[in-house]
Amino acid sequence: MEIIMSRASDVLLTATAPAIWGSTYIVTTELLPAGYPLTVAMLRALPAGLLLLLLVRRLPQGVWWPRTVLLGALNFSFFWAMLFVSAYRLPGGVAATVGAIQPLIVLGLSRAVIGTAVRPLAVFAGLAGIGGVALLVLTPSAALDPIGIAAGLAGAVAMAFGTVLSHHWKPPVPPLTFTAWQLTAGGLLLVPVALWFEPALPAPTAENLLGFLYLGLIGAALTYIVWFRGLARLDPATISPLGFLSPLVAVVLGWVLLGQDLGLLQVVGMIVVLGSVWLSQRAQAARPAPGKVSPRRPAPAGARPSAR
């Protein structure tokens, strides 16, 4: 019972990260200058990473240098760059629906890299989650752009690889240090890309600074500490479907704060999304813990042990 409660607490705490990520869209559109996606991504990652690095005062050692660079690129640099390309070339609903395929990719990668069994219920939950997100955010006039779709899929694959490898490699440091390493690496990798492809950022206003502080300290540093803590305690197939909460929160915030419409289909989408998250947790909770062996029945009296 204590193990079940601990797992439920870990899942609930980890779920706060994608829930907070759902506020990224409204903060970006309402508080930040438009047209600087790579610069915004860099300023979201690098200052937060350097701040955490000053707190932990510990650098990677040995093999963790290349691993940190790779994970920083997958989880932050490449993922955020592709996310913004997708968002700029596709309507928000299409971009969110394309990105929602990530939990299914994680299931396949977990099977290939970690050896986690793929349960039919988990696959069904992933498909239901994609359908729920589509109901939440797609509109009849949504247009499809091949480059935008390719970028969305590439971003989903990058984040899926980052999620699975972060769990598989099991960093020898606390989540705070692990987050500091990756945010710093991801931010540094974005610096030359942002300088090359985008003009200089105009002088920031008070609203811009507030948006950058929120996205860096809350939307990046705090949430990824929670996310990597969850990855250290739970398997990727358990926490990846929690990402469905992000578009759900984004729609709710748009309705509450911006007065956006919330129709019947979107309400149904919310129910489907929440149901898919619940189903995915049931599927993973039913999986035997690694290394757990069923107890043997005692041998009948007088029976001789078999030779091995």
Coordinates of C-alpha atoms in Angstrom, one line a residue:
M1 CA 0.0 0.0 0.0
E2 CA 2.8 2.4 0.9
I3 CA 4.5 1.7 -2.5
I4 CA 1.2 2.4 -4.3
M5 CA 0.8 5.7 -2.5
S6 CA 4.4 6.6 -3.2
R7 CA 3.9 5.9 -6.9
A8 CA 0.7 8.0 -7.0
S9 CA 2.5 10.9 -5.3
D10 CA 5.3 10.7 -7.8
V11 CA 2.9 10.7 -10.8
L12 CA 0.9 13.6 -9.4
L13 CA 4.0 15.7 -8.7
T14 CA 5.4 14.9 -12.2
A15 CA 2.1 15.9 -13.8
T16 CA 2.5 19.4 -12.5
A17 CA 5.4 19.9 -15.0
P18 CA 3.4 19.5 -18.3
A19 CA 0.4 21.3 -16.6
I20 CA 2.7 24.3 -16.1
W21 CA 4.0 24.0 -19.7
G22 CA 0.5 24.5 -20.8
S23 CA 0.9 28.2 -19.8
T24 CA 3.8 28.6 -22.2
Y25 CA 1.6 29.6 -25.2
I26 CA -0.3 32.3 -23.4
V27 CA 2.8 33.8 -21.7
T28 CA 4.6 33.8 -25.1
T29 CA 1.8 35.4 -27.0
E30 CA 0.8 37.9 -24.4
L31 CA 4.2 38.9 -22.8
L32 CA 7.0 38.3 -25.3
P33 CA 8.0 40.0 -28.6
A34 CA 6.7 38.1 -31.6
G35 CA 9.1 36.7 -34.3
Y36 CA 12.0 35.6 -32.2
P37 CA 11.4 31.9 -31.5
L38 CA 15.0 30.7 -31.3
T39 CA 16.1 33.7 -29.3
V40 CA 13.2 33.1 -26.9
A41 CA 14.1 29.5 -26.6
M42 CA 17.8 30.3 -25.9
L43 CA 16.8 33.0 -23.3
R44 CA 14.5 30.5 -21.7
A45 CA 17.2 27.8 -21.3
L46 CA 20.6 29.4 -20.8
P47 CA 20.0 32.0 -17.9
A48 CA 18.0 29.4 -16.0
G49 CA 20.7 26.7 -16.6
L50 CA 23.6 29.1 -15.5
L51 CA 21.7 30.1 -12.4
L52 CA 21.1 26.4 -11.4
L53 CA 24.8 25.7 -12.2
L54 CA 25.9 28.4 -9.8
L55 CA 23.7 26.8 -7.1
V56 CA 24.9 23.2 -7.6
R57 CA 28.6 24.1 -8.4
R58 CA 29.2 20.8 -10.1
L59 CA 30.1 20.0 -13.7
P60 CA 29.7 16.7 -15.5
Q61 CA 32.5 14.2 -15.3
G62 CA 33.8 11.7 -17.9
V63 CA 31.1 10.2 -20.1
W64 CA 28.5 12.6 -18.8
W65 CA 30.0 15.5 -20.9
P66 CA 28.9 14.0 -24.2
R67 CA 25.7 12.6 -22.7
T68 CA 24.8 16.0 -21.3
V69 CA 25.4 17.7 -24.6
L70 CA 23.3 15.1 -26.4
L71 CA 20.4 15.3 -23.9
G72 CA 20.5 19.1 -23.8
A73 CA 20.2 19.0 -27.6
L74 CA 17.3 16.5 -27.6
N75 CA 15.3 17.9 -24.7
F76 CA 15.9 21.6 -25.3
S77 CA 17.8 22.8 -28.3
F78 CA 16.4 20.6 -31.1
F79 CA 13.1 20.0 -29.5
W80 CA 12.3 23.7 -28.8
A81 CA 13.6 24.7 -32.3
M82 CA 11.4 22.2 -34.0
L83 CA 8.5 23.1 -31.7
F84 CA 8.6 26.7 -32.8
V85 CA 9.1 25.9 -36.5
S86 CA 6.0 23.7 -36.2
A87 CA 4.0 26.3 -34.3
Y88 CA 4.9 29.0 -36.9
R89 CA 4.1 27.0 -40.0
L90 CA 1.0 25.2 -38.6
P91 CA -2.1 26.3 -36.8
G92 CA -1.7 25.7 -33.1
G93 CA -4.2 22.9 -33.1
V94 CA -2.4 20.9 -35.9
A95 CA 1.0 21.5 -34.2
A96 CA -0.3 20.2 -30.8
T97 CA -2.0 17.2 -32.4
V98 CA 1.2 16.3 -34.3
G99 CA 3.3 16.6 -31.1
A100 CA 0.8 14.5 -29.2
I101 CA 2.2 11.4 -30.9
Q102 CA 5.2 11.5 -28.5
P103 CA 3.8 9.0 -25.9
L104 CA 3.4 6.4 -28.6
I105 CA 7.0 7.0 -29.8
V106 CA 8.2 6.7 -26.1
L107 CA 6.4 3.3 -25.9
G108 CA 8.3 2.0 -28.9
L109 CA 11.7 3.4 -27.7
S110 CA 11.2 2.1 -24.2
R111 CA 10.7 -1.3 -25.7
A112 CA 13.8 -1.0 -27.9
V113 CA 16.1 0.6 -25.4
I114 CA 14.9 -0.5 -21.9
G115 CA 13.0 -3.6 -22.8
T116 CA 9.7 -2.4 -21.3
A117 CA 6.8 -4.5 -22.4
V118 CA 4.3 -2.6 -24.6
R119 CA 0.8 -3.2 -23.3
P120 CA -2.2 -2.9 -25.7
L121 CA -4.0 -0.7 -23.1
A122 CA -1.1 1.8 -23.1
V123 CA -1.3 1.9 -26.9
F124 CA -5.0 2.5 -26.8
A125 CA -4.6 5.2 -24.2
G126 CA -2.0 6.9 -26.4
L127 CA -4.3 6.9 -29.4
A128 CA -7.2 8.1 -27.3
G129 CA -4.9 11.0 -26.1
I130 CA -4.1 12.0 -29.6
G131 CA -7.8 12.0 -30.4
G132 CA -8.6 14.0 -27.3
V133 CA -6.0 16.7 -28.2
A134 CA -7.4 16.9 -31.7
L135 CA -10.9 17.5 -30.3
L136 CA -9.4 20.1 -28.0
V137 CA -7.5 22.2 -30.5
L138 CA -8.3 21.4 -34.1
T139 CA -10.6 23.6 -36.2
P140 CA -12.3 22.7 -39.5
S141 CA -10.2 25.4 -41.3
A142 CA -6.9 23.9 -40.1
A143 CA -4.3 23.8 -42.9
L144 CA -1.5 21.3 -43.3
D145 CA 2.0 22.3 -44.1
P146 CA 4.5 19.5 -44.9
I147 CA 7.5 21.3 -43.4
G148 CA 5.5 22.1 -40.3
I149 CA 4.3 18.6 -39.9
A150 CA 7.9 17.2 -40.4
A151 CA 9.2 19.7 -37.8
G152 CA 6.5 18.7 -35.3
L153 CA 7.2 15.0 -35.8
A154 CA 11.0 15.6 -35.5
G155 CA 10.5 17.5 -32.2
A156 CA 8.3 14.7 -30.8
V157 CA 11.0 12.1 -31.7
A158 CA 13.7 14.3 -30.1
M159 CA 11.8 14.7 -26.9
A160 CA 10.9 11.0 -26.8
F161 CA 14.6 10.0 -27.2
G162 CA 15.6 12.5 -24.5
T163 CA 13.0 11.2 -22.2
V164 CA 13.9 7.5 -22.6
L165 CA 17.7 8.1 -22.5
S166 CA 17.4 10.3 -19.4
H167 CA 15.8 7.4 -17.6
H168 CA 18.1 4.7 -19.2
W169 CA 21.4 6.3 -18.4
K170 CA 20.4 7.1 -14.7
P171 CA 22.4 10.2 -14.0
P172 CA 24.6 10.0 -10.8
V173 CA 23.4 13.4 -9.6
P174 CA 20.2 14.8 -8.2
P175 CA 17.5 16.2 -10.5
L176 CA 18.5 19.8 -9.7
T177 CA 22.1 19.2 -11.0
F178 CA 20.9 17.1 -14.0
T179 CA 18.5 19.9 -15.0
A180 CA 21.3 22.5 -14.6
W181 CA 23.6 20.6 -16.9
Q182 CA 21.0 20.1 -19.6
L183 CA 19.5 23.6 -19.6
T184 CA 23.0 25.1 -19.8
A185 CA 24.1 22.8 -22.7
G186 CA 20.8 23.3 -24.5
G187 CA 21.0 27.0 -24.2
L188 CA 24.6 27.2 -25.3
L189 CA 23.8 25.1 -28.4
L190 CA 21.0 27.6 -29.3
V191 CA 23.2 30.7 -29.0
P192 CA 24.9 30.5 -32.5
V193 CA 21.7 29.3 -34.1
A194 CA 19.7 32.3 -32.7
L195 CA 22.4 34.8 -33.7
W196 CA 22.7 33.4 -37.2
F197 CA 19.0 33.1 -38.1
E198 CA 17.3 35.9 -36.2
P199 CA 17.9 39.7 -35.8
A200 CA 18.8 41.2 -32.5
L201 CA 16.1 41.3 -29.9
P202 CA 14.7 44.8 -29.2
A203 CA 15.1 46.4 -25.8
P204 CA 12.8 44.4 -23.5
T205 CA 9.8 46.0 -21.8
A206 CA 8.7 45.2 -18.3
E207 CA 6.2 42.7 -19.7
N208 CA 8.9 41.0 -21.7
L209 CA 11.2 40.7 -18.7
L210 CA 8.3 39.2 -16.6
G211 CA 7.6 36.7 -19.4
F212 CA 11.3 35.7 -19.7
L213 CA 11.5 35.3 -15.9
Y214 CA 8.4 33.1 -15.8
L215 CA 9.4 30.9 -18.7
G216 CA 13.0 30.5 -17.4
L217 CA 12.5 30.1 -13.7
I218 CA 9.1 28.4 -13.6
G219 CA 8.5 27.0 -17.1
A220 CA 12.0 25.6 -17.5
A221 CA 14.1 25.3 -14.3
L222 CA 11.4 24.3 -11.8
T223 CA 9.3 22.2 -14.1
Y224 CA 12.3 20.2 -15.5
I225 CA 13.6 19.5 -12.1
V226 CA 10.2 18.0 -11.3
W227 CA 10.2 16.2 -14.7
F228 CA 13.7 14.6 -14.3
R229 CA 12.9 13.7 -10.7
G230 CA 9.9 11.8 -12.1
L231 CA 12.1 10.1 -14.8
A232 CA 14.4 8.9 -12.0
R233 CA 11.6 7.3 -10.1
L234 CA 9.2 6.2 -12.8
D235 CA 9.6 4.7 -16.3
P236 CA 9.2 6.9 -19.4
A237 CA 6.0 5.0 -20.5
T238 CA 4.4 6.1 -17.2
I239 CA 5.2 9.8 -17.3
S240 CA 5.2 10.6 -21.1
P241 CA 1.3 10.5 -21.4
L242 CA 1.2 13.2 -18.7
G243 CA 2.2 15.5 -21.6
F244 CA -1.4 15.4 -22.8
L245 CA -2.2 17.7 -19.9
S246 CA -0.2 20.6 -21.5
P247 CA -2.7 21.3 -24.4
L248 CA -5.6 20.8 -22.0
V249 CA -4.3 23.5 -19.6
A250 CA -3.5 25.8 -22.6
V251 CA -7.1 25.6 -23.7
V252 CA -8.5 26.2 -20.2
L253 CA -6.2 29.2 -19.7
G254 CA -7.2 30.6 -23.1
W255 CA -10.9 30.3 -22.0
V256 CA -10.4 31.8 -18.5
L257 CA -7.9 34.5 -19.3
L258 CA -8.5 35.4 -22.9
G259 CA -12.2 34.7 -23.3
Q260 CA -11.6 32.2 -26.0
D261 CA -14.6 29.9 -27.0
L262 CA -15.0 26.6 -25.3
G263 CA -17.5 24.4 -27.2
L264 CA -18.9 21.0 -26.7
L265 CA -16.3 19.2 -28.7
Q266 CA -13.5 20.8 -26.6
V267 CA -15.2 19.7 -23.4
V268 CA -15.5 16.1 -24.8
G269 CA -11.8 16.4 -25.8
M270 CA -10.9 17.3 -22.2
I271 CA -12.7 14.3 -20.9
V272 CA -11.0 12.0 -23.5
V273 CA -7.6 13.5 -22.6
L274 CA -8.1 12.9 -18.9
G275 CA -9.4 9.4 -19.5
S276 CA -6.4 8.6 -21.7
V277 CA -4.0 9.8 -18.9
W278 CA -5.9 7.6 -16.4
L279 CA -5.9 4.6 -18.7
S280 CA -2.1 5.0 -19.3
Q281 CA -1.5 5.0 -15.6
R282 CA -3.6 1.9 -15.1
A283 CA -1.7 0.1 -17.9
Q284 CA 1.7 0.9 -16.4
A285 CA 0.5 0.2 -12.8
A286 CA -0.5 -3.3 -13.9
R287 CA 3.0 -4.0 -15.2
P288 CA 5.1 -6.1 -12.8
A289 CA 7.9 -4.2 -11.2
P290 CA 11.3 -5.0 -12.7
G291 CA 13.0 -7.9 -11.1
K292 CA 9.9 -9.0 -9.2
V293 CA 9.6 -12.8 -9.1
S294 CA 6.4 -14.6 -8.3
P295 CA 6.7 -16.5 -5.0
R296 CA 7.1 -20.3 -5.4
R297 CA 4.8 -22.7 -3.9
P298 CA 6.3 -24.9 -1.2
A299 CA 7.3 -28.3 -2.4
P300 CA 5.2 -31.3 -1.2
A301 CA 6.5 -33.1 1.8
G302 CA 9.1 -35.7 0.9
A303 CA 9.6 -34.3 -2.6
R304 CA 13.2 -34.1 -3.8
P305 CA 14.5 -30.8 -5.2
S306 CA 15.1 -30.9 -8.9
A307 CA 18.7 -30.9 -10.2
R308 CA 19.9 -27.6 -11.8

